[in-house]
Amino acid sequence: MDFDFSAILLALAVVFGVVWGLDRLFLYKKRAARLAAAGDEYRDPVPVDWARSLFPVIFVVLLLRSFVAEPFRIPSGSMMPTLDVGDFILVNKFAYGLRLPAFNNKIVSLGEPKRGDVIVFRFPGYICQDQNGNVVRSGDITCADPHAPVASQNWIKRIIGLPGDSIEVRDSQIVINGKPVVDTEIGPFTGNPNRAEDNELLYNNATLWKEHLGSVNHLIARMPSRGPTPPIPNARVPSVVPPNCYIVMGDDRENSEDSRWWGCMPEQNLVGKAFMIWFSWKGLHTGAVDFHRIGTVIH
């Protein structure tokens, strides 16, 4: 959730709008007069007719996706059990402010992210140092190439740490501002062993826990046997969250590449807040449509 659909929509809207607009300003009257003098029925040239027909549709879709809500599909299991592979979700694009499509620059501020929010954001890349000792974001997790381009991808995680928070993470144990995050064990994970995502959790004897993150109560999965995860603080994540940055983690705690690996998530990379599952597809031979998940509000 590697191409930028908003950028494509913006480009199409600009092209169709320019074609239609320039034609109406400079060519339309002469063409209409010429056809009328010849006694022919008026019709736009094919490119202009396409631009006139498609521009309003694309422009409206662009506005809705940029400023109201945008659909995304969950591609990985890093947010299980909250969000499953094949869930189609809606993201509130104005929860934290209005941003220009494609460029993602905030033009109007409408609120701030809260601890526990499930957010979609543009992947910022891995924190590395270049040859001159400058801190840069790279697409290379090893930092062997600190200037490797960062893939244009949308990721989804849960906000754990806010700017100014003091945070410590040891595996699934989280301490925020000196207070441990309270969680309660629910029991073993149960799922369909024929689904690769479920089988990963079953193979590693995953357990489900209810985590109380501020005012948000939500489920997480733990798989201690899968191996340790990077602690916080570490070389990429300081103990105090920097300004305009957020610590984010997946709900499948041992199976999520998140802030523990690549550092804090810059505010400028925010896309929006996930708020509802509108469709869920488990696969043709492993459950098909999961009607129970449709309409679920995301907490």
PDB file of C-alpha atoms in Angstrom, residues 30-290:
ATOM      1  CA  LYS A  30     -13.264  29.151 -34.556  1.00  0.00           C
ATOM      2  CA  ARG A  31     -14.021  25.443 -34.939  1.00  0.00           C
ATOM      3  CA  ALA A  32     -17.699  25.910 -34.084  1.00  0.00           C
ATOM      4  CA  ALA A  33     -18.002  28.787 -36.562  1.00  0.00           C
ATOM      5  CA  ARG A  34     -16.265  26.794 -39.306  1.00  0.00           C
ATOM      6  CA  LEU A  35     -18.514  23.779 -38.846  1.00  0.00           C
ATOM      7  CA  ALA A  36     -21.634  25.945 -38.670  1.00  0.00           C
ATOM      8  CA  ALA A  37     -20.691  27.708 -41.915  1.00  0.00           C
ATOM      9  CA  ALA A  38     -20.241  24.345 -43.583  1.00  0.00           C
ATOM     10  CA  GLY A  39     -23.577  23.133 -42.243  1.00  0.00           C
ATOM     11  CA  ASP A  40     -21.952  20.314 -40.279  1.00  0.00           C
ATOM     12  CA  GLU A  41     -23.075  19.174 -36.839  1.00  0.00           C
ATOM     13  CA  TYR A  42     -20.686  20.360 -34.130  1.00  0.00           C
ATOM     14  CA  ARG A  43     -18.518  17.797 -32.391  1.00  0.00           C
ATOM     15  CA  ASP A  44     -15.309  18.079 -30.417  1.00  0.00           C
ATOM     16  CA  PRO A  45     -12.135  16.370 -31.662  1.00  0.00           C
ATOM     17  CA  VAL A  46     -11.637  13.010 -29.958  1.00  0.00           C
ATOM     18  CA  PRO A  47      -8.850  14.180 -27.564  1.00  0.00           C
ATOM     19  CA  VAL A  48     -10.909  17.186 -26.485  1.00  0.00           C
ATOM     20  CA  ASP A  49     -14.050  15.078 -26.094  1.00  0.00           C
ATOM     21  CA  TRP A  50     -12.164  12.629 -23.868  1.00  0.00           C
ATOM     22  CA  ALA A  51     -10.675  15.458 -21.810  1.00  0.00           C
ATOM     23  CA  ARG A  52     -14.068  17.155 -21.390  1.00  0.00           C
ATOM     24  CA  SER A  53     -15.705  13.890 -20.288  1.00  0.00           C
ATOM     25  CA  LEU A  54     -12.992  12.565 -17.993  1.00  0.00           C
ATOM     26  CA  PHE A  55     -11.700  15.718 -16.305  1.00  0.00           C
ATOM     27  CA  PRO A  56     -14.711  16.227 -13.958  1.00  0.00           C
ATOM     28  CA  VAL A  57     -14.713  12.550 -12.943  1.00  0.00           C
ATOM     29  CA  ILE A  58     -10.984  12.400 -12.238  1.00  0.00           C
ATOM     30  CA  PHE A  59     -11.046  15.754 -10.455  1.00  0.00           C
ATOM     31  CA  VAL A  60     -13.835  14.657  -8.099  1.00  0.00           C
ATOM     32  CA  VAL A  61     -12.096  11.327  -7.373  1.00  0.00           C
ATOM     33  CA  LEU A  62      -8.855  13.214  -6.710  1.00  0.00           C
ATOM     34  CA  LEU A  63     -10.588  15.557  -4.253  1.00  0.00           C
ATOM     35  CA  LEU A  64     -12.296  12.687  -2.405  1.00  0.00           C
ATOM     36  CA  ARG A  65      -9.104  10.616  -2.148  1.00  0.00           C
ATOM     37  CA  SER A  66      -6.973  13.590  -1.147  1.00  0.00           C
ATOM     38  CA  PHE A  67      -9.197  15.330   1.379  1.00  0.00           C
ATOM     39  CA  VAL A  68     -11.935  12.910   2.539  1.00  0.00           C
ATOM     40  CA  ALA A  69     -11.150   9.180   2.513  1.00  0.00           C
ATOM     41  CA  GLU A  70      -8.872   6.839   0.600  1.00  0.00           C
ATOM     42  CA  PRO A  71      -9.083   3.042   0.312  1.00  0.00           C
ATOM     43  CA  PHE A  72      -6.090   0.821   1.007  1.00  0.00           C
ATOM     44  CA  ARG A  73      -5.526  -2.938   1.009  1.00  0.00           C
ATOM     45  CA  ILE A  74      -3.561  -4.600   3.819  1.00  0.00           C
ATOM     46  CA  PRO A  75      -0.675  -6.504   2.135  1.00  0.00           C
ATOM     47  CA  SER A  76       1.082  -8.078   5.146  1.00  0.00           C
ATOM     48  CA  GLY A  77       0.415  -9.550   8.567  1.00  0.00           C
ATOM     49  CA  SER A  78       2.299  -6.951  10.611  1.00  0.00           C
ATOM     50  CA  MET A  79      -0.946  -5.506  12.045  1.00  0.00           C
ATOM     51  CA  MET A  80      -2.581  -8.832  12.929  1.00  0.00           C
ATOM     52  CA  PRO A  81      -4.852  -9.486  14.714  1.00  0.00           C
ATOM     53  CA  THR A  82      -6.277  -5.953  14.319  1.00  0.00           C
ATOM     54  CA  LEU A  83      -5.912  -5.931  10.534  1.00  0.00           C
ATOM     55  CA  ASP A  84      -5.604  -9.059   8.447  1.00  0.00           C
ATOM     56  CA  VAL A  85      -4.021  -9.656   5.060  1.00  0.00           C
ATOM     57  CA  GLY A  86      -6.745  -8.977   2.498  1.00  0.00           C
ATOM     58  CA  ASP A  87      -8.600  -6.400   4.589  1.00  0.00           C
ATOM     59  CA  PHE A  88      -9.638  -3.354   2.591  1.00  0.00           C
ATOM     60  CA  ILE A  89      -9.698  -0.284   4.796  1.00  0.00           C
ATOM     61  CA  LEU A  90     -10.743   3.346   4.606  1.00  0.00           C
ATOM     62  CA  VAL A  91      -8.356   6.070   5.756  1.00  0.00           C
ATOM     63  CA  ASN A  92      -9.563   9.437   7.021  1.00  0.00           C
ATOM     64  CA  LYS A  93      -7.495  11.970   5.060  1.00  0.00           C
ATOM     65  CA  PHE A  94      -8.545  15.027   7.094  1.00  0.00           C
ATOM     66  CA  ALA A  95      -8.090  13.617  10.610  1.00  0.00           C
ATOM     67  CA  TYR A  96      -4.770  15.433  11.050  1.00  0.00           C
ATOM     68  CA  GLY A  97      -5.089  18.160   8.432  1.00  0.00           C
ATOM     69  CA  LEU A  98      -5.460  18.732   4.706  1.00  0.00           C
ATOM     70  CA  ARG A  99      -2.485  17.933   2.501  1.00  0.00           C
ATOM     71  CA  LEU A 100      -1.753  18.606  -1.141  1.00  0.00           C
ATOM     72  CA  PRO A 101      -2.233  15.489  -3.289  1.00  0.00           C
ATOM     73  CA  ALA A 102       0.974  13.779  -4.413  1.00  0.00           C
ATOM     74  CA  PHE A 103       3.214  16.337  -2.624  1.00  0.00           C
ATOM     75  CA  ASN A 104       1.705  15.609   0.842  1.00  0.00           C
ATOM     76  CA  ASN A 105       2.450  19.132   2.156  1.00  0.00           C
ATOM     77  CA  LYS A 106       0.066  20.102   4.944  1.00  0.00           C
ATOM     78  CA  ILE A 107      -1.967  23.203   4.071  1.00  0.00           C
ATOM     79  CA  VAL A 108      -4.514  23.143   6.913  1.00  0.00           C
ATOM     80  CA  SER A 109      -3.980  21.651  10.395  1.00  0.00           C
ATOM     81  CA  LEU A 110      -7.061  19.970  11.884  1.00  0.00           C
ATOM     82  CA  GLY A 111      -5.654  17.887  14.736  1.00  0.00           C
ATOM     83  CA  GLU A 112      -2.735  15.897  16.055  1.00  0.00           C
ATOM     84  CA  PRO A 113      -2.184  12.130  16.117  1.00  0.00           C
ATOM     85  CA  LYS A 114      -2.969  10.424  19.416  1.00  0.00           C
ATOM     86  CA  ARG A 115      -1.336   7.496  21.125  1.00  0.00           C
ATOM     87  CA  GLY A 116      -2.965   4.309  19.892  1.00  0.00           C
ATOM     88  CA  ASP A 117      -4.092   5.677  16.516  1.00  0.00           C
ATOM     89  CA  VAL A 118      -3.677   3.323  13.567  1.00  0.00           C
ATOM     90  CA  ILE A 119      -2.123   5.422  10.826  1.00  0.00           C
ATOM     91  CA  VAL A 120      -1.139   5.143   7.191  1.00  0.00           C
ATOM     92  CA  PHE A 121       2.082   6.931   6.240  1.00  0.00           C
ATOM     93  CA  ARG A 122       4.678   7.134   3.512  1.00  0.00           C
ATOM     94  CA  PHE A 123       7.612   4.898   4.425  1.00  0.00           C
ATOM     95  CA  PRO A 124      10.428   7.301   5.407  1.00  0.00           C
ATOM     96  CA  GLY A 125      13.375   4.955   4.834  1.00  0.00           C
ATOM     97  CA  TYR A 126      16.135   3.724   7.136  1.00  0.00           C
ATOM     98  CA  ILE A 127      18.229   6.136   9.186  1.00  0.00           C
ATOM     99  CA  CYS A 128      21.836   5.992   7.979  1.00  0.00           C
ATOM    100  CA  GLN A 129      24.961   8.127   7.932  1.00  0.00           C
ATOM    101  CA  ASP A 130      26.535   9.161   4.651  1.00  0.00           C
ATOM    102  CA  GLN A 131      30.253   9.443   3.906  1.00  0.00           C
ATOM    103  CA  ASN A 132      30.357  12.888   5.538  1.00  0.00           C
ATOM    104  CA  GLY A 133      28.660  11.766   8.733  1.00  0.00           C
ATOM    105  CA  ASN A 134      25.328  13.376   7.858  1.00  0.00           C
ATOM    106  CA  VAL A 135      22.132  11.591   8.940  1.00  0.00           C
ATOM    107  CA  VAL A 136      20.117  10.571   5.866  1.00  0.00           C
ATOM    108  CA  ARG A 137      17.176   8.325   5.030  1.00  0.00           C
ATOM    109  CA  SER A 138      18.050   5.414   2.766  1.00  0.00           C
ATOM    110  CA  GLY A 139      16.210   2.604   1.049  1.00  0.00           C
ATOM    111  CA  ASP A 140      19.015   0.223   2.067  1.00  0.00           C
ATOM    112  CA  ILE A 141      18.376  -1.395   5.452  1.00  0.00           C
ATOM    113  CA  THR A 142      22.097  -2.200   5.780  1.00  0.00           C
ATOM    114  CA  CYS A 143      23.080   1.434   5.067  1.00  0.00           C
ATOM    115  CA  ALA A 144      25.836   0.114   2.772  1.00  0.00           C
ATOM    116  CA  ASP A 145      24.361   2.542   0.231  1.00  0.00           C
ATOM    117  CA  PRO A 146      23.154   5.505   2.298  1.00  0.00           C
ATOM    118  CA  HIS A 147      21.848   7.232  -0.827  1.00  0.00           C
ATOM    119  CA  ALA A 148      19.740   4.322  -2.075  1.00  0.00           C
ATOM    120  CA  PRO A 149      16.318   5.694  -3.078  1.00  0.00           C
ATOM    121  CA  VAL A 150      13.485   5.071  -0.633  1.00  0.00           C
ATOM    122  CA  ALA A 151      10.603   3.150  -2.167  1.00  0.00           C
ATOM    123  CA  SER A 152       7.402   5.146  -2.542  1.00  0.00           C
ATOM    124  CA  GLN A 153       5.190   2.955  -0.368  1.00  0.00           C
ATOM    125  CA  ASN A 154       2.356   3.472   2.071  1.00  0.00           C
ATOM    126  CA  TRP A 155       2.731   1.581   5.359  1.00  0.00           C
ATOM    127  CA  ILE A 156       0.338   1.105   8.261  1.00  0.00           C
ATOM    128  CA  LYS A 157       1.253   0.871  11.958  1.00  0.00           C
ATOM    129  CA  ARG A 158       0.030   1.973  15.394  1.00  0.00           C
ATOM    130  CA  ILE A 159       1.342   5.073  17.166  1.00  0.00           C
ATOM    131  CA  ILE A 160       3.109   4.132  20.390  1.00  0.00           C
ATOM    132  CA  GLY A 161       5.243   7.170  21.200  1.00  0.00           C
ATOM    133  CA  LEU A 162       4.416  10.861  20.775  1.00  0.00           C
ATOM    134  CA  PRO A 163       6.908  13.733  20.383  1.00  0.00           C
ATOM    135  CA  GLY A 164       8.661  14.353  23.719  1.00  0.00           C
ATOM    136  CA  ASP A 165       7.799  10.937  25.171  1.00  0.00           C
ATOM    137  CA  SER A 166      10.459   8.952  26.969  1.00  0.00           C
ATOM    138  CA  ILE A 167      10.077   5.420  25.664  1.00  0.00           C
ATOM    139  CA  GLU A 168      11.661   2.032  26.286  1.00  0.00           C
ATOM    140  CA  VAL A 169      10.840  -1.190  24.463  1.00  0.00           C
ATOM    141  CA  ARG A 170      12.175  -4.630  25.297  1.00  0.00           C
ATOM    142  CA  ASP A 171      10.538  -7.198  22.995  1.00  0.00           C
ATOM    143  CA  SER A 172       6.818  -6.697  23.711  1.00  0.00           C
ATOM    144  CA  GLN A 173       7.307  -4.815  26.979  1.00  0.00           C
ATOM    145  CA  ILE A 174       6.748  -1.069  26.522  1.00  0.00           C
ATOM    146  CA  VAL A 175       7.453   1.661  29.068  1.00  0.00           C
ATOM    147  CA  ILE A 176       6.238   5.190  28.268  1.00  0.00           C
ATOM    148  CA  ASN A 177       7.299   8.104  30.464  1.00  0.00           C
ATOM    149  CA  GLY A 178       8.292   5.686  33.204  1.00  0.00           C
ATOM    150  CA  LYS A 179       4.955   3.789  33.212  1.00  0.00           C
ATOM    151  CA  PRO A 180       4.706   0.251  31.816  1.00  0.00           C
ATOM    152  CA  VAL A 181       1.960  -0.251  29.258  1.00  0.00           C
ATOM    153  CA  VAL A 182      -0.603  -2.588  30.804  1.00  0.00           C
ATOM    154  CA  ASP A 183      -1.662  -5.673  28.862  1.00  0.00           C
ATOM    155  CA  THR A 184      -3.721  -8.759  29.663  1.00  0.00           C
ATOM    156  CA  GLU A 185      -3.276 -12.189  28.138  1.00  0.00           C
ATOM    157  CA  ILE A 186      -6.346 -13.465  26.280  1.00  0.00           C
ATOM    158  CA  GLY A 187      -5.143 -16.890  25.171  1.00  0.00           C
ATOM    159  CA  PRO A 188      -3.532 -18.729  22.257  1.00  0.00           C
ATOM    160  CA  PHE A 189      -4.039 -17.540  18.701  1.00  0.00           C
ATOM    161  CA  THR A 190      -6.419 -19.729  16.696  1.00  0.00           C
ATOM    162  CA  GLY A 191      -6.642 -19.504  12.939  1.00  0.00           C
ATOM    163  CA  ASN A 192      -6.586 -21.332   9.623  1.00  0.00           C
ATOM    164  CA  PRO A 193      -3.305 -23.278   9.167  1.00  0.00           C
ATOM    165  CA  ASN A 194      -3.874 -23.225   5.393  1.00  0.00           C
ATOM    166  CA  ARG A 195      -3.336 -19.454   5.350  1.00  0.00           C
ATOM    167  CA  ALA A 196       0.328 -18.475   5.375  1.00  0.00           C
ATOM    168  CA  GLU A 197      -0.350 -15.500   7.651  1.00  0.00           C
ATOM    169  CA  ASP A 198      -2.201 -17.580  10.235  1.00  0.00           C
ATOM    170  CA  ASN A 199       0.279 -20.452   9.974  1.00  0.00           C
ATOM    171  CA  GLU A 200       3.150 -18.086  10.886  1.00  0.00           C
ATOM    172  CA  LEU A 201       1.401 -17.283  14.171  1.00  0.00           C
ATOM    173  CA  LEU A 202       0.340 -20.881  14.828  1.00  0.00           C
ATOM    174  CA  TYR A 203       3.821 -22.272  14.134  1.00  0.00           C
ATOM    175  CA  ASN A 204       5.358 -19.833  16.609  1.00  0.00           C
ATOM    176  CA  ASN A 205       2.722 -20.514  19.315  1.00  0.00           C
ATOM    177  CA  ALA A 206       1.426 -16.950  19.246  1.00  0.00           C
ATOM    178  CA  THR A 207      -0.678 -15.659  22.102  1.00  0.00           C
ATOM    179  CA  LEU A 208      -3.178 -12.808  21.991  1.00  0.00           C
ATOM    180  CA  TRP A 209      -3.091  -9.960  24.496  1.00  0.00           C
ATOM    181  CA  LYS A 210      -5.306  -6.967  25.114  1.00  0.00           C
ATOM    182  CA  GLU A 211      -3.101  -3.902  25.313  1.00  0.00           C
ATOM    183  CA  HIS A 212      -4.267  -0.758  27.121  1.00  0.00           C
ATOM    184  CA  LEU A 213      -2.540   2.082  25.281  1.00  0.00           C
ATOM    185  CA  GLY A 214      -3.876   5.272  26.811  1.00  0.00           C
ATOM    186  CA  SER A 215      -7.609   5.334  26.066  1.00  0.00           C
ATOM    187  CA  VAL A 216      -7.270   2.704  23.318  1.00  0.00           C
ATOM    188  CA  ASN A 217      -7.765  -0.982  24.113  1.00  0.00           C
ATOM    189  CA  HIS A 218      -6.744  -3.296  21.290  1.00  0.00           C
ATOM    190  CA  LEU A 219      -5.401  -6.778  20.590  1.00  0.00           C
ATOM    191  CA  ILE A 220      -1.769  -7.622  19.901  1.00  0.00           C
ATOM    192  CA  ALA A 221      -0.039 -10.890  19.042  1.00  0.00           C
ATOM    193  CA  ARG A 222       3.160 -12.097  20.681  1.00  0.00           C
ATOM    194  CA  MET A 223       5.572 -14.735  19.384  1.00  0.00           C
ATOM    195  CA  PRO A 224       8.591 -14.775  21.747  1.00  0.00           C
ATOM    196  CA  SER A 225       9.898 -17.973  20.154  1.00  0.00           C
ATOM    197  CA  ARG A 226      10.280 -16.199  16.801  1.00  0.00           C
ATOM    198  CA  GLY A 227      13.311 -14.354  18.124  1.00  0.00           C
ATOM    199  CA  PRO A 228      14.200 -11.015  19.724  1.00  0.00           C
ATOM    200  CA  THR A 229      13.378  -7.669  18.157  1.00  0.00           C
ATOM    201  CA  PRO A 230      15.510  -4.496  18.389  1.00  0.00           C
ATOM    202  CA  PRO A 231      15.049  -2.651  21.671  1.00  0.00           C
ATOM    203  CA  ILE A 232      14.342   1.034  22.102  1.00  0.00           C
ATOM    204  CA  PRO A 233      16.481   3.039  22.541  1.00  0.00           C
ATOM    205  CA  ASN A 234      18.910   1.885  19.871  1.00  0.00           C
ATOM    206  CA  ALA A 235      21.252   3.425  17.305  1.00  0.00           C
ATOM    207  CA  ARG A 236      18.307   4.596  15.193  1.00  0.00           C
ATOM    208  CA  VAL A 237      15.845   5.471  17.938  1.00  0.00           C
ATOM    209  CA  PRO A 238      16.695   7.729  20.905  1.00  0.00           C
ATOM    210  CA  SER A 239      15.051   7.283  24.286  1.00  0.00           C
ATOM    211  CA  VAL A 240      13.136  10.569  23.843  1.00  0.00           C
ATOM    212  CA  VAL A 241      10.958  10.898  20.746  1.00  0.00           C
ATOM    213  CA  PRO A 242      12.137  13.887  18.645  1.00  0.00           C
ATOM    214  CA  PRO A 243       9.797  16.786  17.754  1.00  0.00           C
ATOM    215  CA  ASN A 244       7.466  16.186  14.792  1.00  0.00           C
ATOM    216  CA  CYS A 245       8.155  12.461  14.913  1.00  0.00           C
ATOM    217  CA  TYR A 246       6.292   9.363  16.144  1.00  0.00           C
ATOM    218  CA  ILE A 247       7.276   5.888  17.272  1.00  0.00           C
ATOM    219  CA  VAL A 248       5.079   3.356  15.482  1.00  0.00           C
ATOM    220  CA  MET A 249       4.804  -0.403  15.864  1.00  0.00           C
ATOM    221  CA  GLY A 250       2.770  -3.221  14.352  1.00  0.00           C
ATOM    222  CA  ASP A 251       0.288  -5.168  16.466  1.00  0.00           C
ATOM    223  CA  ASP A 252       1.979  -8.435  15.447  1.00  0.00           C
ATOM    224  CA  ARG A 253       4.911  -7.439  17.626  1.00  0.00           C
ATOM    225  CA  GLU A 254       7.542  -9.995  16.589  1.00  0.00           C
ATOM    226  CA  ASN A 255       6.564  -9.842  12.917  1.00  0.00           C
ATOM    227  CA  SER A 256       6.578  -6.120  12.170  1.00  0.00           C
ATOM    228  CA  GLU A 257       9.313  -4.013  10.607  1.00  0.00           C
ATOM    229  CA  ASP A 258       8.626  -0.698  12.298  1.00  0.00           C
ATOM    230  CA  SER A 259      10.276   2.142  14.223  1.00  0.00           C
ATOM    231  CA  ARG A 260      12.469  -0.346  16.043  1.00  0.00           C
ATOM    232  CA  TRP A 261      14.268  -0.990  12.732  1.00  0.00           C
ATOM    233  CA  TRP A 262      14.090   2.322  10.856  1.00  0.00           C
ATOM    234  CA  GLY A 263      13.552   5.071  13.426  1.00  0.00           C
ATOM    235  CA  CYS A 264      10.731   7.471  14.127  1.00  0.00           C
ATOM    236  CA  MET A 265       8.043   8.300  11.576  1.00  0.00           C
ATOM    237  CA  PRO A 266       8.221  12.001  10.547  1.00  0.00           C
ATOM    238  CA  GLU A 267       4.991  13.977  10.825  1.00  0.00           C
ATOM    239  CA  GLN A 268       5.342  15.135   7.229  1.00  0.00           C
ATOM    240  CA  ASN A 269       4.940  11.513   6.079  1.00  0.00           C
ATOM    241  CA  LEU A 270       1.468  11.116   7.585  1.00  0.00           C
ATOM    242  CA  VAL A 271      -1.258  10.124   5.132  1.00  0.00           C
ATOM    243  CA  GLY A 272      -4.233   9.664   7.440  1.00  0.00           C
ATOM    244  CA  LYS A 273      -5.976   7.675  10.156  1.00  0.00           C
ATOM    245  CA  ALA A 274      -7.385   4.213   9.433  1.00  0.00           C
ATOM    246  CA  PHE A 275     -10.967   4.010  10.662  1.00  0.00           C
ATOM    247  CA  MET A 276     -12.933   1.141   9.059  1.00  0.00           C
ATOM    248  CA  ILE A 277     -12.701  -2.202   7.262  1.00  0.00           C
ATOM    249  CA  TRP A 278     -15.057  -2.007   4.278  1.00  0.00           C
ATOM    250  CA  PHE A 279     -14.215  -5.401   2.748  1.00  0.00           C
ATOM    251  CA  SER A 280     -12.168  -8.470   3.677  1.00  0.00           C
ATOM    252  CA  TRP A 281     -10.921 -11.141   1.290  1.00  0.00           C
ATOM    253  CA  LYS A 282      -9.241 -14.210   2.811  1.00  0.00           C
ATOM    254  CA  GLY A 283      -8.455 -15.992  -0.452  1.00  0.00           C
ATOM    255  CA  LEU A 284     -10.512 -18.212  -2.721  1.00  0.00           C
ATOM    256  CA  HIS A 285      -9.598 -21.472  -0.977  1.00  0.00           C
ATOM    257  CA  THR A 286      -9.122 -20.154   2.569  1.00  0.00           C
ATOM    258  CA  GLY A 287     -12.369 -18.490   3.494  1.00  0.00           C
ATOM    259  CA  ALA A 288     -13.134 -16.134   0.594  1.00  0.00           C
ATOM    260  CA  VAL A 289     -15.095 -13.104   1.853  1.00  0.00           C
ATOM    261  CA  ASP A 290     -14.981 -12.626   5.637  1.00  0.00           C
TER     262      ASP A 290
END
